PDB file of C-alpha atoms in Angstrom:
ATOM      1  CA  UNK G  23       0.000   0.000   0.000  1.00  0.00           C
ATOM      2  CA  UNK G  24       2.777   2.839   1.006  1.00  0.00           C
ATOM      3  CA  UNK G  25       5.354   1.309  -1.173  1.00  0.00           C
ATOM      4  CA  UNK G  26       4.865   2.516  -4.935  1.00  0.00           C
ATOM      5  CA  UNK G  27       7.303   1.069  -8.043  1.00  0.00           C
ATOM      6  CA  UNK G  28      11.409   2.250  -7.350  1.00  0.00           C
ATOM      7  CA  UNK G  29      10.509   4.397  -3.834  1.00  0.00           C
ATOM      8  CA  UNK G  30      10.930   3.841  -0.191  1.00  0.00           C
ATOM      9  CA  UNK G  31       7.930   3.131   1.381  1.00  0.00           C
ATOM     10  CA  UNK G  32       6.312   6.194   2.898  1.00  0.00           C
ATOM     11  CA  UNK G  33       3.230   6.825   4.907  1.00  0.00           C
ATOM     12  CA  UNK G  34       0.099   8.017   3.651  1.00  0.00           C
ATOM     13  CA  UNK G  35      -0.160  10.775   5.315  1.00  0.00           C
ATOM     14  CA  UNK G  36       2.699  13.308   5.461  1.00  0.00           C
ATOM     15  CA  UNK G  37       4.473  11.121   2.632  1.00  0.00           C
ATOM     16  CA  UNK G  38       8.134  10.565   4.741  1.00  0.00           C
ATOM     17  CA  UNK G  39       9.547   7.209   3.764  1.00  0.00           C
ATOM     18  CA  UNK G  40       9.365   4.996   7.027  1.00  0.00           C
ATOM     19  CA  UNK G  41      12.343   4.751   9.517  1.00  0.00           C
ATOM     20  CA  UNK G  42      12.805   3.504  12.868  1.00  0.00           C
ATOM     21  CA  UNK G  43      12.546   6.810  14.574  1.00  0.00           C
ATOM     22  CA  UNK G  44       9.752   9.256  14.413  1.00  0.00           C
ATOM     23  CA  UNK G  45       8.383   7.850  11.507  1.00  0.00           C
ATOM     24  CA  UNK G  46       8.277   4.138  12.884  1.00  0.00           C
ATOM     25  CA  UNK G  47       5.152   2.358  10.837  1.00  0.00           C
ATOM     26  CA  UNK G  48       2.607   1.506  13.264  1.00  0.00           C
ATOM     27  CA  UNK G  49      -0.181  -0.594  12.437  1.00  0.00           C
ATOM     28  CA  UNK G  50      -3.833  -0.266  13.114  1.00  0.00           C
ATOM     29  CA  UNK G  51      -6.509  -2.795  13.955  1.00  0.00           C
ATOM     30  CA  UNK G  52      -7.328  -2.577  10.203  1.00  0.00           C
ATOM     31  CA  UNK G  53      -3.752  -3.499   9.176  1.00  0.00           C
ATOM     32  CA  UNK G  54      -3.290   0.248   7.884  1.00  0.00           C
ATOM     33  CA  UNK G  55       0.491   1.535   8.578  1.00  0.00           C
ATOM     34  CA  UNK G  56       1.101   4.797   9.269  1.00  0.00           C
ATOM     35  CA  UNK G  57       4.511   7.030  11.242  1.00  0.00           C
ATOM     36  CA  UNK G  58       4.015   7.224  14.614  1.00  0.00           C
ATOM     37  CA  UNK G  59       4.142  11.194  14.555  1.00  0.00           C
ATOM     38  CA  UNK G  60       1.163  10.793  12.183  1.00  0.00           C
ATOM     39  CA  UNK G  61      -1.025   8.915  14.833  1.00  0.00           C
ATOM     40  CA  UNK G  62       0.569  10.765  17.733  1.00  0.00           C
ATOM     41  CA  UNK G  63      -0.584  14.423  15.800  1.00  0.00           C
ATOM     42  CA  UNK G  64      -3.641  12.502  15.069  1.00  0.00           C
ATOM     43  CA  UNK G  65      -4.707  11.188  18.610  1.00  0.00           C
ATOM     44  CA  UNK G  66      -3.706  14.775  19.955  1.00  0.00           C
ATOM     45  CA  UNK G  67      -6.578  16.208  18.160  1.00  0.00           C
ATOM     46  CA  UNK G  68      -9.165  13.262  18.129  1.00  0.00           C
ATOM     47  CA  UNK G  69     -12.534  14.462  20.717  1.00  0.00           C
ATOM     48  CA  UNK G  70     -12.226  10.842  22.356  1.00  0.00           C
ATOM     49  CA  UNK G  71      -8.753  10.043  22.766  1.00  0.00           C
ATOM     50  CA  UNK G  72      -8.819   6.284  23.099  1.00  0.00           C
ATOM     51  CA  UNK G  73     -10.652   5.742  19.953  1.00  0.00           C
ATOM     52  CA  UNK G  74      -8.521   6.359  16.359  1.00  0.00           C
ATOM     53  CA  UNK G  75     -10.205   6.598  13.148  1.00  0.00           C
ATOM     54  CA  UNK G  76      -8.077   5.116  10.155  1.00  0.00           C
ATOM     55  CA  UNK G  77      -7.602   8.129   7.612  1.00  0.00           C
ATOM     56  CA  UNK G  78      -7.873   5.661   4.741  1.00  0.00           C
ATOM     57  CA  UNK G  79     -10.790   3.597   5.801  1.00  0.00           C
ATOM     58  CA  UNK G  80     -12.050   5.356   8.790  1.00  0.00           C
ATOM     59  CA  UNK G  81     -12.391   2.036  10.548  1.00  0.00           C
ATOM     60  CA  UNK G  82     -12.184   2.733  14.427  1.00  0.00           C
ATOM     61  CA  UNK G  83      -8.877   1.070  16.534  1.00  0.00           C
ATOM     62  CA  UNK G  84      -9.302   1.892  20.127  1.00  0.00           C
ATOM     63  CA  UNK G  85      -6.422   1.654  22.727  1.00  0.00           C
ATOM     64  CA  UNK G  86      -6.765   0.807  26.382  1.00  0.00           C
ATOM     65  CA  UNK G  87      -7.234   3.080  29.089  1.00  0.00           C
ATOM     66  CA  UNK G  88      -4.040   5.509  29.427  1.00  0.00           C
ATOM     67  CA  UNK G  89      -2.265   3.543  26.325  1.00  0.00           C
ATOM     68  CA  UNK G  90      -0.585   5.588  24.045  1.00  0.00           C
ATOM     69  CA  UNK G  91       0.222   5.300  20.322  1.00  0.00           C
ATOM     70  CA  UNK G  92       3.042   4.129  20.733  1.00  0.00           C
ATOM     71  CA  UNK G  93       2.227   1.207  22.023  1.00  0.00           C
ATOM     72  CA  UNK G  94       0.394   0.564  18.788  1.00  0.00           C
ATOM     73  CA  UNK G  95       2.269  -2.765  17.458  1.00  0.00           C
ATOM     74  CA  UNK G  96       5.158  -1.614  15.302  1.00  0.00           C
ATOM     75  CA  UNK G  97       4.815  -2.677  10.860  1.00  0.00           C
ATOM     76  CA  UNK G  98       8.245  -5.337  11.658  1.00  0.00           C
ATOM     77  CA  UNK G  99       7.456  -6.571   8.058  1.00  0.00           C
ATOM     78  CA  UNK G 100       8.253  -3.003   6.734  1.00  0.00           C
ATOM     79  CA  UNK G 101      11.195  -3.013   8.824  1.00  0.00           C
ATOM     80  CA  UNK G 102      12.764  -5.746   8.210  1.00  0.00           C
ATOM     81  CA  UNK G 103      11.956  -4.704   4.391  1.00  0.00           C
ATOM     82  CA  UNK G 104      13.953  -1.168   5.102  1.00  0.00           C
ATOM     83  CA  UNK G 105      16.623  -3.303   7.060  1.00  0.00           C
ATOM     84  CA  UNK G 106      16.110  -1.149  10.167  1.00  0.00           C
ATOM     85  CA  UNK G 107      16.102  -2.541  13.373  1.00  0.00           C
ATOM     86  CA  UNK G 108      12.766  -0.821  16.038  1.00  0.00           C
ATOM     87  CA  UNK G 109      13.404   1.739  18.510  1.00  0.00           C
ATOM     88  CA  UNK G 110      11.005   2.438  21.507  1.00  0.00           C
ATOM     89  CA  UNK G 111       9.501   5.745  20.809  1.00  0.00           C
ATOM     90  CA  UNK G 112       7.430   7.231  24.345  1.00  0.00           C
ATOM     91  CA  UNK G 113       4.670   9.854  24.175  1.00  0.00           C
ATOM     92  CA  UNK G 114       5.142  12.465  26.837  1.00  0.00           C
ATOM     93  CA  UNK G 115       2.945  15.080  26.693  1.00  0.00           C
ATOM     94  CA  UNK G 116       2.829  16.687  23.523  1.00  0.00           C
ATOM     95  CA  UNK G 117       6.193  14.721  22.825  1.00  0.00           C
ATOM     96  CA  UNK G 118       7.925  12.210  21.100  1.00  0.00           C
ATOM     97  CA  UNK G 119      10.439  10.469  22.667  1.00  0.00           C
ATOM     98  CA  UNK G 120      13.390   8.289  21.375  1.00  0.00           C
ATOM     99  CA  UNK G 121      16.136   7.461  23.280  1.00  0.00           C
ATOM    100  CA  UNK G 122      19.042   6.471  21.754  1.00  0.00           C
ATOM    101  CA  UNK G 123      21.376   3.650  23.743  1.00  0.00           C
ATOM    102  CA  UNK G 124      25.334   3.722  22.681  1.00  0.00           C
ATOM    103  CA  UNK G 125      26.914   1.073  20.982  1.00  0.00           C
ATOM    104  CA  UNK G 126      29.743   1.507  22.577  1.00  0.00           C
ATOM    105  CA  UNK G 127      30.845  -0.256  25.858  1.00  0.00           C
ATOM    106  CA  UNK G 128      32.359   3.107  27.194  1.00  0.00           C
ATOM    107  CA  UNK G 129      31.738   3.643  30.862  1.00  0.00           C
ATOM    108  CA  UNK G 130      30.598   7.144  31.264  1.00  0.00           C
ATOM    109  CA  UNK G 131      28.711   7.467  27.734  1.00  0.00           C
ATOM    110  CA  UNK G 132      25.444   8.753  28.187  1.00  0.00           C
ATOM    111  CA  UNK G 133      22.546   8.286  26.541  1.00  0.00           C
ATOM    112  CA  UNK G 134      21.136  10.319  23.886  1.00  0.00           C
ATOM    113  CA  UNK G 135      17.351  11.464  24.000  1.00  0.00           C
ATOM    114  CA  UNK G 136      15.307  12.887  20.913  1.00  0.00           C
ATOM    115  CA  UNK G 137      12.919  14.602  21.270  1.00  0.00           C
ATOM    116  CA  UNK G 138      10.199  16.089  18.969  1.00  0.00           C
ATOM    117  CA  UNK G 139       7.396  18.578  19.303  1.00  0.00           C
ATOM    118  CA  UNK G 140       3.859  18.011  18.398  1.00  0.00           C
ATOM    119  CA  UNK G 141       2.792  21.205  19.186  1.00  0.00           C
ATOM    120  CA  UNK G 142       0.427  23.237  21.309  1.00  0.00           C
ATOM    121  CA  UNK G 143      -2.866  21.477  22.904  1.00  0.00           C
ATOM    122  CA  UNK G 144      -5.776  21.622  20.379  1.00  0.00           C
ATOM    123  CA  UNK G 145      -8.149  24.564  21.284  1.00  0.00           C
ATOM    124  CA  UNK G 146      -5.500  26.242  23.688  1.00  0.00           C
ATOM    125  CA  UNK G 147      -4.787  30.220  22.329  1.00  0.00           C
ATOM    126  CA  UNK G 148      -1.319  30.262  22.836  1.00  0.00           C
ATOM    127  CA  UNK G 149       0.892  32.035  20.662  1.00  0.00           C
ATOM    128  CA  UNK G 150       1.487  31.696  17.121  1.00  0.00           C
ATOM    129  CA  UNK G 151       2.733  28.430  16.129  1.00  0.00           C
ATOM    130  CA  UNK G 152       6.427  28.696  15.301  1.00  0.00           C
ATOM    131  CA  UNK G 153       8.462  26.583  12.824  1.00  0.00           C
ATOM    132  CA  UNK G 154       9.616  23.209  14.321  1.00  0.00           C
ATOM    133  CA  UNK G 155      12.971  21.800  12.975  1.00  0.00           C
ATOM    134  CA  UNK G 156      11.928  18.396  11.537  1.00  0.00           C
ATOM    135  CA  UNK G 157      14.689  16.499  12.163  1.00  0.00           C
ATOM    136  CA  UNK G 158      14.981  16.402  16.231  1.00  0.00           C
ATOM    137  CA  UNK G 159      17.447  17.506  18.068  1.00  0.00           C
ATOM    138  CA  UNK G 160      19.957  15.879  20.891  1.00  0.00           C
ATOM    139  CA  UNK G 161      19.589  16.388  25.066  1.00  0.00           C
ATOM    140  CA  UNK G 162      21.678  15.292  27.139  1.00  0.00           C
ATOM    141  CA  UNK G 163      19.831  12.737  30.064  1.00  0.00           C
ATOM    142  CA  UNK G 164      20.485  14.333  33.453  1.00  0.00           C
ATOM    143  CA  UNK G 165      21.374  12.421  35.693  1.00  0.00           C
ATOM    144  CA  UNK G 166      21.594  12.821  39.682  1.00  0.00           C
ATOM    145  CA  UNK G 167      23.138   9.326  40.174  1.00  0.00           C
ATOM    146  CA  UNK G 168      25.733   8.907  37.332  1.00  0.00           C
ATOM    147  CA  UNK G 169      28.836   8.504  39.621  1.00  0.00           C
ATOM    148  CA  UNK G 170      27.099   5.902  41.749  1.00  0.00           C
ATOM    149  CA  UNK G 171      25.583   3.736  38.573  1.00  0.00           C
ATOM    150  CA  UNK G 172      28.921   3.750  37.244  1.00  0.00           C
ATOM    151  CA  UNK G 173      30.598   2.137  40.518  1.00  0.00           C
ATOM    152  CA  UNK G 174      26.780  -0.561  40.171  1.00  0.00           C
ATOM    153  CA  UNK G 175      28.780  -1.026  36.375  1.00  0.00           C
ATOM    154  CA  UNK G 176      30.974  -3.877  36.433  1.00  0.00           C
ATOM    155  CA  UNK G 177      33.457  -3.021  33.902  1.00  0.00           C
ATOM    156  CA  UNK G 178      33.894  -0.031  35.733  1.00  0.00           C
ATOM    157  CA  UNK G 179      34.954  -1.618  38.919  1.00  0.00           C
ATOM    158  CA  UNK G 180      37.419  -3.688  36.481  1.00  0.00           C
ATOM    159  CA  UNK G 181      38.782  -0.751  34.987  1.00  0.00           C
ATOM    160  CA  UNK G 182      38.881   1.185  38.459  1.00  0.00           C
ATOM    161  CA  UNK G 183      40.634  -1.532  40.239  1.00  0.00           C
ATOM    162  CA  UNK G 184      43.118  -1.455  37.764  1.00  0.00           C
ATOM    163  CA  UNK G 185      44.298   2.016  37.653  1.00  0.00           C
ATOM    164  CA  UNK G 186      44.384   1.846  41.042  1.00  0.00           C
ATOM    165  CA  UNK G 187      46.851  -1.287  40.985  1.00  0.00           C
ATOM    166  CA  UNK G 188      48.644   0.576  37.928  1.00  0.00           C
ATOM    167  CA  UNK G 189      49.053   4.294  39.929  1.00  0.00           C
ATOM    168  CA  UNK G 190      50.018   2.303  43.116  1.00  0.00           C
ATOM    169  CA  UNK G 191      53.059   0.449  41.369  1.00  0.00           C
ATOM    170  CA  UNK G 192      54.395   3.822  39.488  1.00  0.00           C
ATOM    171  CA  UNK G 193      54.448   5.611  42.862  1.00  0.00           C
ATOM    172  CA  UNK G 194      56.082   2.575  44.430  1.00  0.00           C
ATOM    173  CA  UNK G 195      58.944   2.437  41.342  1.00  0.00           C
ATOM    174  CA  UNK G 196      59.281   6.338  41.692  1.00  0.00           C
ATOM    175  CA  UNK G 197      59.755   6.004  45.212  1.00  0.00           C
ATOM    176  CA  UNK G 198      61.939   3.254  44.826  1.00  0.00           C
ATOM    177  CA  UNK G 199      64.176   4.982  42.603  1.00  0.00           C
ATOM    178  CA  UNK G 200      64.334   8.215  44.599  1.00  0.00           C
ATOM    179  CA  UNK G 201      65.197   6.536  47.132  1.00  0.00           C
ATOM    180  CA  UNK G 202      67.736   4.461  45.514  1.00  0.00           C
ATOM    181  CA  UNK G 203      69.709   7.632  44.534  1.00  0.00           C
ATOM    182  CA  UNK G 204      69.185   9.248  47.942  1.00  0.00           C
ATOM    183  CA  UNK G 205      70.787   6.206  49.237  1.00  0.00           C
ATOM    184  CA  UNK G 206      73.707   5.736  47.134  1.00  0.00           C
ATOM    185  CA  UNK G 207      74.316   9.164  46.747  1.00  0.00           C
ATOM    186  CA  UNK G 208      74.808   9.276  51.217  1.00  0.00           C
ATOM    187  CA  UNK G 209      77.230   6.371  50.543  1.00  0.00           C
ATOM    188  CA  UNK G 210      79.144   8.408  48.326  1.00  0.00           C
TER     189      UNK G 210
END
């Protein structure tokens, strides 16, 4: 259905070729797939906010109490057709949430968090809507308790133990040798 002859398969909606971020294909109860920012725009603005009309068929899919759309099961066929592995995209607020874990076994790295904007609350008169940057933009997690999850890490007690046994033997062969030439040098 989104994929046409030669193109990337996009979503019927706003017409952005699937990925796994902010425009993850989630399907609806009538096995319609459309980007999560679609749905999330769309559920911000729907009267009744656990019911979702298709935009192609119109046929209802209604989510549980408190469940957001994105928890709406993710298109995995499309996916694994793109060759992109899922990410777990939260809806806070008027939010989109991604956040990105490193790679990388590096001790102190911290996670990366995208974030995109859906705008104001339907109905509120705030003031005029300004131009969001489509492609979302890095923040840094704070975190109150990044020394003490890093000592909880244990690679990092590995790595910590071992410059400690590494600075304790240079100061004990500096030592040595100072006072190796302190001694000889009294002798002499």
């Amino acid at each position: 259905m989104a994929e046409q002859q030669g193109r990337e398969p996009e979503c019927p909606v706003c017409w952005n070729p699937f990925n796994n971020t902010f425009h993850t294909p989630k399907v609806l109860d009538c096995c319609h797939s459309f980007c999560v920012e679609c749905l999330a725009h769309l559920s911000l603005v729907t009267p009744v906010r656990r019911r979702l009309l298709c935009p192609l068929c119109r046929q209802p899919t209604v989510l549980a109490s408190g469940q957001p759309v994105t928890d709406l099961p993710t298109d995995t066929a499309m996916l694994t057709l793109l060759r992109l592995e899922p990410h777990h995209i939260i809806l806070e607020g008027h939010e989109l949430c991604l956040k990105d874990q490193p790679k990388s076994r590096y001790f102190l790295r911290q996670p990366r968090v995208y974030t995109l904007d859906l705008g104001p609350e339907p109905g509120s008169q705030t003031e005029a809507p300004q131009a969001t940057d489509p492609t979302a933009t890095p923040l840094p997690i704070p975190s109150h308790y990044a020394l003490r999850e890093c000592f909880h890490n244990p690679q990092f007690r590995i790595f910590a133990y071992l410059m400690a046994v590494i600075l304790s033997v240079s100061l004990l062969l500096i030592f040595s040798i100072f006072w190796t030439k302190q001694f000889l040098w009294s002798m002499g």
